[in-house]
C-alpha positions as CSV (number, residue, x, y, z in Angstrom):
1,M,16.8,-0.9,0.9
2,S,13.4,-0.6,-0.8
3,R,10.9,-2.9,-2.5
4,S,7.7,-2.1,-4.6
5,V,4.3,-2.9,-3.0
6,R,0.8,-2.8,-4.5
7,T,-1.0,0.5,-2.8
8,R,-4.4,1.6,-3.3
9,K,-6.2,4.8,-1.5
10,T,-9.4,3.6,0.6
11,P,-12.1,4.0,-2.3
12,P,-15.4,5.9,-1.5
13,P,-17.7,5.5,0.1
14,A,-14.8,5.5,2.7
15,E,-15.1,6.6,6.2
16,D,-11.9,7.4,6.4
17,D,-8.4,8.3,4.4
18,R,-6.1,5.7,5.0
19,A,-3.8,3.9,2.5
20,A,-3.7,0.2,1.9
21,V,-0.7,-1.9,0.7
22,A,-0.3,-5.7,0.7
23,G,2.8,-7.4,1.7
24,E,4.4,-10.8,3.1
25,K,3.5,-11.4,7.1
26,N,7.4,-13.0,7.4
27,G,9.1,-10.3,5.1
28,V,11.2,-7.7,6.2
29,K,8.7,-5.3,5.6
30,G,5.9,-7.3,7.7
31,R,8.2,-7.8,10.4
32,N,9.1,-4.6,10.7
33,L,5.7,-3.2,11.0
34,A,4.3,-5.7,13.4
35,R,6.9,-4.7,15.7
36,D,6.7,-0.6,15.2
37,G,3.6,0.1,13.6
38,R,5.3,3.3,11.8
39,F,5.6,3.6,8.3
40,A,6.9,5.8,5.5
41,L,5.9,5.3,1.9
42,C,7.3,7.1,-1.3
43,V,5.4,7.4,-4.3
44,D,7.4,9.0,-7.4
45,E,7.0,10.1,-11.0
46,D,10.0,9.0,-12.8
47,R,9.4,10.9,-15.7
48,P,10.6,15.0,-16.2
49,P,9.9,17.1,-14.6
50,Y,9.8,14.6,-11.6
51,A,7.8,14.5,-8.8
52,F,7.2,12.5,-5.4
53,V,5.3,12.5,-2.3
54,L,6.0,10.9,0.9
55,L,3.5,9.8,3.5
56,R,4.5,9.2,7.1
57,G,2.4,7.4,9.5
58,H,0.9,4.6,11.7
59,A,0.0,1.3,10.3
60,E,-2.4,-1.3,11.2
61,V,-1.6,-4.6,10.1
62,S,-4.1,-7.3,9.9
63,D,-3.8,-10.9,8.3
64,N,-7.7,-11.7,8.5
65,P,-8.4,-13.8,5.4
66,D,-11.6,-11.8,4.4
67,D,-9.6,-8.6,4.3
68,M,-6.9,-10.1,2.5
69,L,-9.3,-11.3,-0.2
70,H,-11.4,-8.3,-0.2
71,W,-8.3,-5.9,-0.8
72,G,-6.3,-8.4,-2.9
73,G,-9.2,-8.1,-5.1
74,L,-9.3,-4.4,-5.1
75,L,-5.7,-4.3,-5.3
76,G,-5.5,-7.1,-8.4
77,A,-8.2,-5.0,-9.9
78,R,-5.8,-1.7,-10.0
79,Y,-2.7,-3.5,-11.1
80,T,-4.1,-6.5,-13.7
81,G,-7.5,-5.2,-14.6
82,D,-10.8,-6.2,-13.3
83,H,-11.1,-9.5,-15.4
84,R,-7.9,-11.0,-13.3
85,A,-9.1,-9.5,-9.8
86,E,-10.2,-12.7,-8.1
87,E,-7.1,-14.5,-9.7
88,Y,-4.7,-12.1,-7.9
89,A,-7.1,-12.1,-4.5
90,A,-6.5,-15.5,-4.5
91,R,-2.7,-15.4,-5.1
92,N,-2.1,-12.9,-3.1
93,G,-5.0,-12.6,-0.1
94,G,-3.4,-16.2,1.4
95,P,-1.6,-17.3,4.2
96,G,1.6,-15.7,5.0
97,N,0.7,-12.2,3.5
98,L,-0.9,-9.2,5.3
99,L,-3.1,-6.4,4.8
100,V,-1.5,-3.0,6.0
101,R,-3.6,0.1,6.3
102,G,-1.9,3.5,7.0
103,R,-3.4,6.6,8.9
104,V,-1.1,9.4,7.2
105,D,0.0,11.8,9.8
106,K,2.2,13.8,7.6
107,V,2.7,14.4,4.0
108,I,6.1,15.8,2.2
109,A,5.5,16.3,-1.7
110,F,7.6,18.2,-4.4
111,D,6.5,18.7,-8.1
112,G,8.5,19.9,-10.9
113,I,11.8,18.8,-9.3
114,A,13.8,19.0,-12.4
115,D,12.2,22.7,-13.7
């Protein structure tokens, strides 16, 4: 089973190259990441000629309220625009949510699949 997650690459100036996602602490993904920190994240292009990238690595999970509000705002700005970032952060960065920052160990990518 898969479900969409909100993602963002660590913005510059970054000391590392981790991906960040937000999710529900008590959801299946949150429980599994707390138990076993390995992750796989697939991002696909669903228009011809189709492409995808699969990231595999190890996650750091945090439910720190300050981290959640900060990253909730960054993720919100990406998906809803700067004008709604604070609203998004307040709704999705509160209790019951978590921040997952992943160190990517392996990348598999294909472009032009239908070519």
